[in-house]
Amino acid sequence: MSKKRALVCGAGGFIGGHLVRRLKSEGYWVRGVDLKYPEFSPTQADDFIQADLRNATVAEVVVKGGIEEVYQLAADMGGAGYIFTGDHDAVVMHNSATINLNMLEASRLAGVKKIFYSSSACIYPEYNQMDPDNPNCEESSAYPAGPDSEYGWEKLFSERLYLSYMRNYGMEVHIARFHNIFGPEGTWTGGKEKSPAAFCRKVAETPVGGEIEMWGDGKQTRSFLYIDDCLEGVRRLMESNFEGPVNIGSEEMVSINRLAEMVMEIAAKEVTIKHIPGPLGVRGRRSDNNLIGVRLGWKPSELLYKGLCKTYPWIKEQVELLSK
Ligand code: NAD
């Protein structure tokens, strides 16, 4: 039997790189495409094309050759330091929307039947996430829309774009809203890293008794999902008859202060936290997993602490490698 052929857009990035590995372990033939090769380990893709998906001709080329499934993860993306400052709004919206417009049209023309799109928890309205103890991220709460970033607005637009292609052209579409995915081989420095990686790096870099900085009072809350659970959710969604959008995230909500404490516990290192002003995003956010439980009969289960135990040593190693 010939192997199923999949295309992973954003295969040089964090989730895309892991997804390529996961698809290979399931016996797929995989093509990856990205502006860059994966930074931390060689790609496992059978074919890797280094190219820019903002170019429509590139999108047409990469879906050729009998690609049956497309996983569209390529986006201009980063943590709060990139998304919430406002400085990158135009490029984020332009780059990501162009990639999605190109990939959908190219997939349609090539007759791709199944396409996965990675949306984000950032689409949820700010007005439902003001209370750190009681945010509402139920899928149906997305409208009336009110994301707190242009990144979120672009994701919402693209969700609608994918659903339109499903309705008008009969394409099989699956949309997930990821909530803070973390793990080894994720961006850990340079300004685009997210909070779990940032705290792992800061704790690893700082001597015992030293000081690390945290944006805000640390009482803002979030939930974080380990990469393996994310991939399990993506694959289950793709094998289901559910188009979504559905949350793929953790229901374990912690304050950012608690997140930093967990990292210190794992590192067996006490440092003090200095709270400074910075870009924050919403006050509280956590995945609501009712819908995924009902529609897929499964929900993510790995504890944050366990995922951090696998992530911290990897970031510590990167810090040590860099300082050599
Ligand atoms: P990432 O930045 O590591 O990966 C995205 C990849 O897309 C990068 O390797 C980048 O080079 C590539 N890319 C950007 N522009 C491109 C272009 N013009 N042509 C080709 N490739 C291009 O991010 P990630 O954490 O792996 O996220 C993957 C997807 O999941 C993104 O769409 C992101 O918005 C979404 N998402 C991630 C999270 C998370 O917590 N990591 C949360 C919500 C949504």
Short mmCIF file of C-alpha atoms and ligand atoms in Angstrom, two decimals:
data_model
loop_
_atom_site.label_atom_id
_atom_site.label_comp_id
_atom_site.label_asym_id
_atom_site.label_seq_id
_atom_site.Cartn_x
_atom_site.Cartn_y
_atom_site.Cartn_z
CA MET A 1 0.00 0.00 0.00
CA SER A 2 1.43 3.41 -0.91
CA LYS A 3 2.12 5.85 1.90
CA LYS A 4 -0.24 8.75 2.62
CA ARG A 5 1.31 12.02 1.52
CA ALA A 6 1.17 15.05 3.78
CA LEU A 7 2.44 18.60 3.51
CA VAL A 8 3.44 20.49 6.68
CA CYS A 9 3.63 24.27 6.21
CA GLY A 10 5.79 25.80 8.93
CA ALA A 11 7.84 22.59 9.19
CA GLY A 12 10.92 24.56 10.25
CA GLY A 13 9.08 25.86 13.31
CA PHE A 14 8.37 24.45 16.73
CA ILE A 15 5.03 22.64 16.32
CA GLY A 16 5.57 21.93 12.61
CA GLY A 17 8.93 20.26 13.27
CA HIS A 18 7.38 17.99 15.89
CA LEU A 19 4.39 17.30 13.64
CA VAL A 20 6.66 16.12 10.83
CA ARG A 21 8.24 13.64 13.25
CA ARG A 22 4.82 12.48 14.44
CA LEU A 23 3.52 11.93 10.88
CA LYS A 24 6.68 10.03 9.95
CA SER A 25 6.19 7.77 12.98
CA GLU A 26 2.70 7.02 11.65
CA GLY A 27 4.11 5.97 8.28
CA TYR A 28 3.36 9.08 6.20
CA TRP A 29 5.47 10.44 3.38
CA VAL A 30 5.99 14.06 4.44
CA ARG A 31 6.98 17.24 2.65
CA GLY A 32 7.90 20.22 4.79
CA VAL A 33 7.97 23.83 3.71
CA ASP A 34 9.27 26.83 5.60
CA LEU A 35 11.36 29.96 5.25
CA LYS A 36 13.98 28.17 7.35
CA TYR A 37 15.16 24.70 8.28
CA PRO A 38 14.44 23.54 11.86
CA GLU A 39 16.90 25.21 14.19
CA PHE A 40 17.59 22.49 16.73
CA SER A 41 17.55 19.13 14.94
CA PRO A 42 17.57 17.94 11.33
CA THR A 43 14.17 17.73 9.67
CA GLN A 44 12.63 14.27 9.44
CA ALA A 45 10.70 15.26 6.31
CA ASP A 46 11.21 13.17 3.15
CA ASP A 47 11.31 16.38 1.17
CA PHE A 48 11.91 19.88 2.56
CA ILE A 49 11.37 23.01 0.51
CA GLN A 50 12.84 26.23 1.82
CA ALA A 51 10.57 28.88 0.38
CA ASP A 52 8.19 31.74 1.11
CA LEU A 53 4.48 30.89 1.18
CA ARG A 54 3.58 34.56 0.68
CA ASN A 55 4.45 33.80 -2.92
CA ALA A 56 1.40 32.21 -4.61
CA THR A 57 3.55 30.27 -7.07
CA VAL A 58 5.41 28.65 -4.18
CA ALA A 59 2.09 27.57 -2.66
CA GLU A 60 1.07 26.03 -6.00
CA VAL A 61 4.34 24.10 -6.27
CA VAL A 62 4.41 22.67 -2.74
CA VAL A 63 0.94 21.06 -2.97
CA LYS A 64 1.84 19.24 -6.20
CA GLY A 65 2.65 15.52 -6.35
CA GLY A 66 -0.41 13.89 -4.85
CA ILE A 67 -0.49 15.65 -1.47
CA GLU A 68 -3.60 14.38 0.33
CA GLU A 69 -3.38 16.23 3.63
CA VAL A 70 -2.14 19.76 4.29
CA TYR A 71 -1.24 20.96 7.78
CA GLN A 72 -1.07 24.76 7.63
CA LEU A 73 0.96 26.03 10.58
CA ALA A 74 3.09 28.69 8.90
CA ALA A 75 2.48 32.10 10.46
CA ASP A 76 4.26 35.22 11.56
CA MET A 77 4.13 34.56 15.24
CA GLY A 78 5.70 35.06 18.64
CA GLY A 79 5.06 35.57 22.32
CA ALA A 80 3.70 38.70 24.02
CA GLY A 81 6.94 40.59 23.33
CA TYR A 82 6.26 40.29 19.61
CA ILE A 83 2.47 40.27 19.34
CA PHE A 84 1.28 42.73 21.96
CA THR A 85 3.62 45.67 21.43
CA GLY A 86 1.75 46.83 18.32
CA ASP A 87 5.01 47.29 16.41
CA HIS A 88 4.49 44.22 14.22
CA ASP A 89 0.73 44.44 13.58
CA ALA A 90 0.92 45.20 9.86
CA VAL A 91 3.49 42.51 9.04
CA VAL A 92 1.76 39.89 11.21
CA MET A 93 -1.60 40.49 9.50
CA HIS A 94 -0.20 40.81 6.02
CA ASN A 95 2.16 37.84 6.19
CA SER A 96 -0.17 35.35 7.84
CA ALA A 97 -3.28 36.27 5.85
CA THR A 98 -1.32 36.05 2.59
CA ILE A 99 0.00 32.59 3.51
CA ASN A 100 -3.52 31.36 4.30
CA LEU A 101 -5.06 32.84 1.15
CA ASN A 102 -2.33 31.25 -0.97
CA MET A 103 -2.38 27.84 0.70
CA LEU A 104 -6.13 27.44 0.55
CA GLU A 105 -6.42 28.42 -3.09
CA ALA A 106 -3.45 26.25 -4.09
CA SER A 107 -4.90 23.29 -2.13
CA ARG A 108 -8.26 23.73 -3.80
CA LEU A 109 -6.73 23.85 -7.28
CA ALA A 110 -4.59 20.78 -6.56
CA GLY A 111 -7.59 18.81 -5.30
CA VAL A 112 -6.29 18.43 -1.72
CA LYS A 113 -9.17 16.97 0.23
CA LYS A 114 -8.16 17.55 3.87
CA ILE A 115 -6.63 20.64 5.36
CA PHE A 116 -5.73 21.48 8.95
CA TYR A 117 -5.48 25.06 10.14
CA SER A 118 -3.82 26.15 13.38
CA SER A 119 -5.82 29.00 14.88
CA SER A 120 -5.24 30.36 18.35
CA ALA A 121 -6.75 31.10 21.74
CA CYS A 122 -5.92 34.72 20.86
CA ILE A 123 -9.18 34.91 18.88
CA TYR A 124 -11.27 34.95 22.06
CA PRO A 125 -12.80 38.30 23.07
CA GLU A 126 -10.91 40.35 25.59
CA TYR A 127 -14.16 41.14 27.46
CA ASN A 128 -14.48 37.48 28.54
CA GLN A 129 -10.93 37.33 29.90
CA MET A 130 -10.78 40.18 32.41
CA ASP A 131 -11.16 38.00 35.51
CA PRO A 132 -7.99 35.94 36.09
CA ASP A 133 -9.95 33.29 38.02
CA ASN A 134 -12.83 32.89 35.63
CA PRO A 135 -12.01 33.41 31.95
CA ASN A 136 -14.42 32.10 29.32
CA CYS A 137 -12.84 30.43 26.30
CA GLU A 138 -15.73 28.25 25.25
CA GLU A 139 -15.61 27.87 21.46
CA SER A 140 -19.04 29.48 21.04
CA SER A 141 -17.92 32.59 22.96
CA ALA A 142 -15.76 33.76 20.02
CA TYR A 143 -18.60 36.06 18.83
CA PRO A 144 -19.33 38.94 19.13
CA ALA A 145 -15.64 39.11 18.32
CA GLY A 146 -13.16 41.22 20.26
CA PRO A 147 -9.63 39.77 20.20
CA ASP A 148 -7.04 41.90 22.01
CA SER A 149 -4.43 41.68 19.22
CA GLU A 150 -4.24 41.95 15.45
CA TYR A 151 -2.67 38.48 15.51
CA GLY A 152 -5.99 37.24 16.95
CA TRP A 153 -8.04 39.13 14.36
CA GLU A 154 -6.03 37.59 11.52
CA LYS A 155 -6.59 34.11 12.99
CA LEU A 156 -10.32 34.79 13.20
CA PHE A 157 -10.43 36.02 9.61
CA SER A 158 -8.53 32.94 8.47
CA GLU A 159 -10.82 30.57 10.40
CA ARG A 160 -13.69 32.09 8.43
CA LEU A 161 -11.74 31.79 5.20
CA TYR A 162 -11.18 28.05 5.77
CA LEU A 163 -14.83 27.52 6.69
CA SER A 164 -15.89 29.39 3.54
CA TYR A 165 -13.76 27.08 1.38
CA MET A 166 -15.35 24.13 3.15
CA ARG A 167 -18.87 25.38 2.47
CA ASN A 168 -18.37 26.63 -1.08
CA TYR A 169 -15.88 24.09 -2.47
CA GLY A 170 -16.58 21.00 -0.36
CA MET A 171 -13.04 20.87 1.05
CA GLU A 172 -12.56 18.94 4.29
CA VAL A 173 -11.32 21.47 6.82
CA HIS A 174 -10.24 20.99 10.45
CA ILE A 175 -9.51 23.97 12.66
CA ALA A 176 -7.89 23.93 16.11
CA ARG A 177 -7.41 26.85 18.47
CA PHE A 178 -4.09 26.17 20.19
CA HIS A 179 -3.58 27.46 23.72
CA ASN A 180 0.10 28.14 24.63
CA ILE A 181 1.94 25.08 23.38
CA PHE A 182 5.38 24.46 24.87
CA GLY A 183 8.14 21.88 24.91
CA PRO A 184 11.70 21.18 23.78
CA GLU A 185 12.81 22.72 20.48
CA GLY A 186 10.49 25.70 20.92
CA THR A 187 11.74 29.28 20.56
CA TRP A 188 13.49 30.05 23.85
CA THR A 189 15.28 33.35 23.23
CA GLY A 190 15.37 36.33 20.86
CA GLY A 191 12.06 38.05 21.70
CA LYS A 192 9.58 35.62 20.09
CA GLU A 193 9.63 33.11 22.97
CA LYS A 194 6.59 32.51 25.17
CA SER A 195 6.47 32.55 28.95
CA PRO A 196 7.31 28.88 29.82
CA ALA A 197 10.44 29.03 27.65
CA ALA A 198 11.30 32.55 28.85
CA PHE A 199 11.20 31.51 32.52
CA CYS A 200 13.15 28.32 31.87
CA ARG A 201 15.83 30.44 30.18
CA LYS A 202 15.89 33.14 32.86
CA VAL A 203 16.15 30.62 35.69
CA ALA A 204 18.84 28.64 33.85
CA GLU A 205 20.87 31.83 33.20
CA THR A 206 20.59 33.26 36.71
CA PRO A 207 22.76 32.22 39.66
CA VAL A 208 21.11 31.07 42.91
CA GLY A 209 19.84 34.11 44.82
CA GLY A 210 19.85 36.24 41.66
CA GLU A 211 16.93 38.13 40.20
CA ILE A 212 14.73 37.53 37.17
CA GLU A 213 12.27 39.95 35.60
CA MET A 214 8.59 39.29 34.99
CA TRP A 215 6.15 41.48 33.07
CA GLY A 216 3.22 42.59 35.26
CA ASP A 217 2.26 41.46 38.75
CA GLY A 218 2.36 37.76 37.84
CA LYS A 219 -1.25 37.28 38.91
CA GLN A 220 -2.43 37.00 35.31
CA THR A 221 -3.38 33.39 34.54
CA ARG A 222 -2.87 31.04 31.60
CA SER A 223 -2.93 27.37 30.70
CA PHE A 224 -0.07 25.66 28.88
CA LEU A 225 -0.10 22.48 26.83
CA TYR A 226 2.80 20.13 26.29
CA ILE A 227 3.66 19.50 22.63
CA ASP A 228 2.87 15.75 22.60
CA ASP A 229 -0.72 16.35 23.71
CA CYS A 230 -1.07 19.05 21.06
CA LEU A 231 0.01 16.64 18.30
CA GLU A 232 -2.32 13.93 19.59
CA GLY A 233 -5.18 16.43 19.40
CA VAL A 234 -4.26 17.53 15.87
CA ARG A 235 -4.12 13.95 14.59
CA ARG A 236 -7.38 12.97 16.28
CA LEU A 237 -9.09 16.04 14.86
CA MET A 238 -7.81 15.24 11.34
CA GLU A 239 -9.12 11.68 11.61
CA SER A 240 -12.52 12.85 12.86
CA ASN A 241 -15.52 14.21 11.00
CA PHE A 242 -15.45 17.40 13.09
CA GLU A 243 -14.36 20.61 11.37
CA GLY A 244 -14.09 22.68 14.55
CA PRO A 245 -12.96 25.23 15.47
CA VAL A 246 -12.06 23.39 18.67
CA ASN A 247 -9.72 24.26 21.52
CA ILE A 248 -6.54 22.23 21.85
CA GLY A 249 -5.19 23.32 25.20
CA SER A 250 -4.95 22.46 28.85
CA GLU A 251 -7.58 23.15 31.48
CA GLU A 252 -4.90 23.44 34.20
CA MET A 253 -4.77 27.17 34.84
CA VAL A 254 -1.88 28.74 36.76
CA SER A 255 -0.75 32.26 37.54
CA ILE A 256 2.46 33.38 35.88
CA ASN A 257 3.98 33.62 39.39
CA ARG A 258 3.18 29.93 39.90
CA LEU A 259 4.64 29.07 36.49
CA ALA A 260 7.92 30.72 37.47
CA GLU A 261 7.88 28.91 40.84
CA MET A 262 7.41 25.56 39.12
CA VAL A 263 10.46 26.23 36.97
CA MET A 264 12.49 27.12 40.08
CA GLU A 265 11.37 23.91 41.78
CA ILE A 266 12.39 21.83 38.77
CA ALA A 267 15.72 23.65 38.52
CA ALA A 268 16.16 23.30 42.31
CA LYS A 269 17.15 26.97 42.26
CA GLU A 270 15.69 29.90 44.20
CA VAL A 271 15.76 33.28 42.48
CA THR A 272 13.76 36.43 43.24
CA ILE A 273 11.22 37.89 40.87
CA LYS A 274 11.24 41.56 39.95
CA HIS A 275 7.92 42.68 38.50
CA ILE A 276 8.32 45.22 35.71
CA PRO A 277 5.92 46.83 33.22
CA GLY A 278 5.60 44.99 29.91
CA PRO A 279 3.17 43.70 27.29
CA LEU A 280 0.68 41.43 29.05
CA GLY A 281 -2.31 40.36 26.98
CA VAL A 282 -5.54 39.37 28.68
CA ARG A 283 -5.84 38.98 32.47
CA GLY A 284 -6.88 35.33 32.44
CA ARG A 285 -7.11 32.56 29.87
CA ARG A 286 -7.62 28.84 29.95
CA SER A 287 -8.74 26.22 27.48
CA ASP A 288 -12.32 25.01 27.80
CA ASN A 289 -12.23 21.32 26.90
CA ASN A 290 -15.89 20.38 26.95
CA LEU A 291 -16.32 20.43 23.19
CA ILE A 292 -13.18 18.44 22.38
CA GLY A 293 -14.24 15.85 24.97
CA VAL A 294 -17.67 15.50 23.40
CA ARG A 295 -16.62 15.55 19.73
CA LEU A 296 -13.35 13.60 19.88
CA GLY A 297 -13.93 11.50 23.01
CA TRP A 298 -10.52 12.64 24.19
CA LYS A 299 -8.94 15.64 25.89
CA PRO A 300 -5.38 16.65 26.76
CA SER A 301 -4.29 15.32 30.13
CA GLU A 302 -0.57 15.91 30.73
CA LEU A 303 0.19 18.05 33.77
CA LEU A 304 2.07 21.30 33.29
CA TYR A 305 4.73 20.31 35.85
CA LYS A 306 5.48 17.09 33.95
CA GLY A 307 5.86 18.96 30.66
CA LEU A 308 8.15 21.53 32.27
CA CYS A 309 10.29 18.70 33.66
CA LYS A 310 10.98 17.71 30.03
CA THR A 311 11.40 21.28 28.77
CA TYR A 312 13.67 22.84 31.41
CA PRO A 313 16.65 20.48 30.87
CA TRP A 314 16.52 21.12 27.12
CA ILE A 315 16.55 24.93 27.58
CA LYS A 316 19.28 24.70 30.22
CA GLU A 317 21.36 22.77 27.68
CA GLN A 318 20.78 25.50 25.06
CA VAL A 319 21.83 28.19 27.54
CA GLU A 320 25.01 26.24 28.36
CA LEU A 321 25.80 25.60 24.69
CA LEU A 322 25.45 29.31 23.93
CA SER A 323 27.69 30.39 26.78
CA LYS A 324 30.54 28.08 25.70
P1 NAD B 1 6.82 28.93 14.93
O1 NAD B 1 7.08 30.38 14.75
O2 NAD B 1 7.87 28.10 15.59
O3 NAD B 1 6.50 28.26 13.51
C1 NAD B 1 5.91 28.96 12.45
C2 NAD B 1 6.78 28.73 11.23
O4 NAD B 1 6.20 29.38 10.11
C3 NAD B 1 8.20 29.31 11.38
O5 NAD B 1 9.17 28.29 11.25
C4 NAD B 1 8.29 30.33 10.27
O6 NAD B 1 9.58 30.40 9.66
C5 NAD B 1 7.25 29.80 9.29
N1 NAD B 1 6.85 30.86 8.38
C6 NAD B 1 6.51 32.15 8.70
N2 NAD B 1 6.27 32.85 7.60
C7 NAD B 1 6.46 32.00 6.56
C8 NAD B 1 6.37 32.14 5.16
N3 NAD B 1 6.06 33.34 4.61
N4 NAD B 1 6.64 31.08 4.36
C9 NAD B 1 6.97 29.88 4.91
N5 NAD B 1 7.07 29.69 6.25
C10 NAD B 1 6.82 30.73 7.05
O7 NAD B 1 5.44 28.81 15.69
P2 NAD B 1 4.73 27.55 16.36
O8 NAD B 1 4.72 27.78 17.81
O9 NAD B 1 5.31 26.29 15.82
O10 NAD B 1 3.25 27.76 15.83
C11 NAD B 1 2.72 27.03 14.71
C12 NAD B 1 1.32 27.55 14.42
O11 NAD B 1 0.48 27.38 15.56
C13 NAD B 1 1.25 29.03 14.06
O12 NAD B 1 0.28 29.21 13.06
C14 NAD B 1 0.80 29.68 15.33
O13 NAD B 1 0.12 30.90 15.09
C15 NAD B 1 -0.12 28.62 15.89
N6 NAD B 1 -0.25 28.73 17.36
C16 NAD B 1 0.80 28.41 18.16
C17 NAD B 1 0.67 28.53 19.54
C18 NAD B 1 1.81 28.18 20.46
O14 NAD B 1 1.62 28.26 21.68
N7 NAD B 1 2.99 27.81 19.99
C19 NAD B 1 -0.53 28.96 20.09
C20 NAD B 1 -1.58 29.30 19.24
C21 NAD B 1 -1.44 29.15 17.87
#
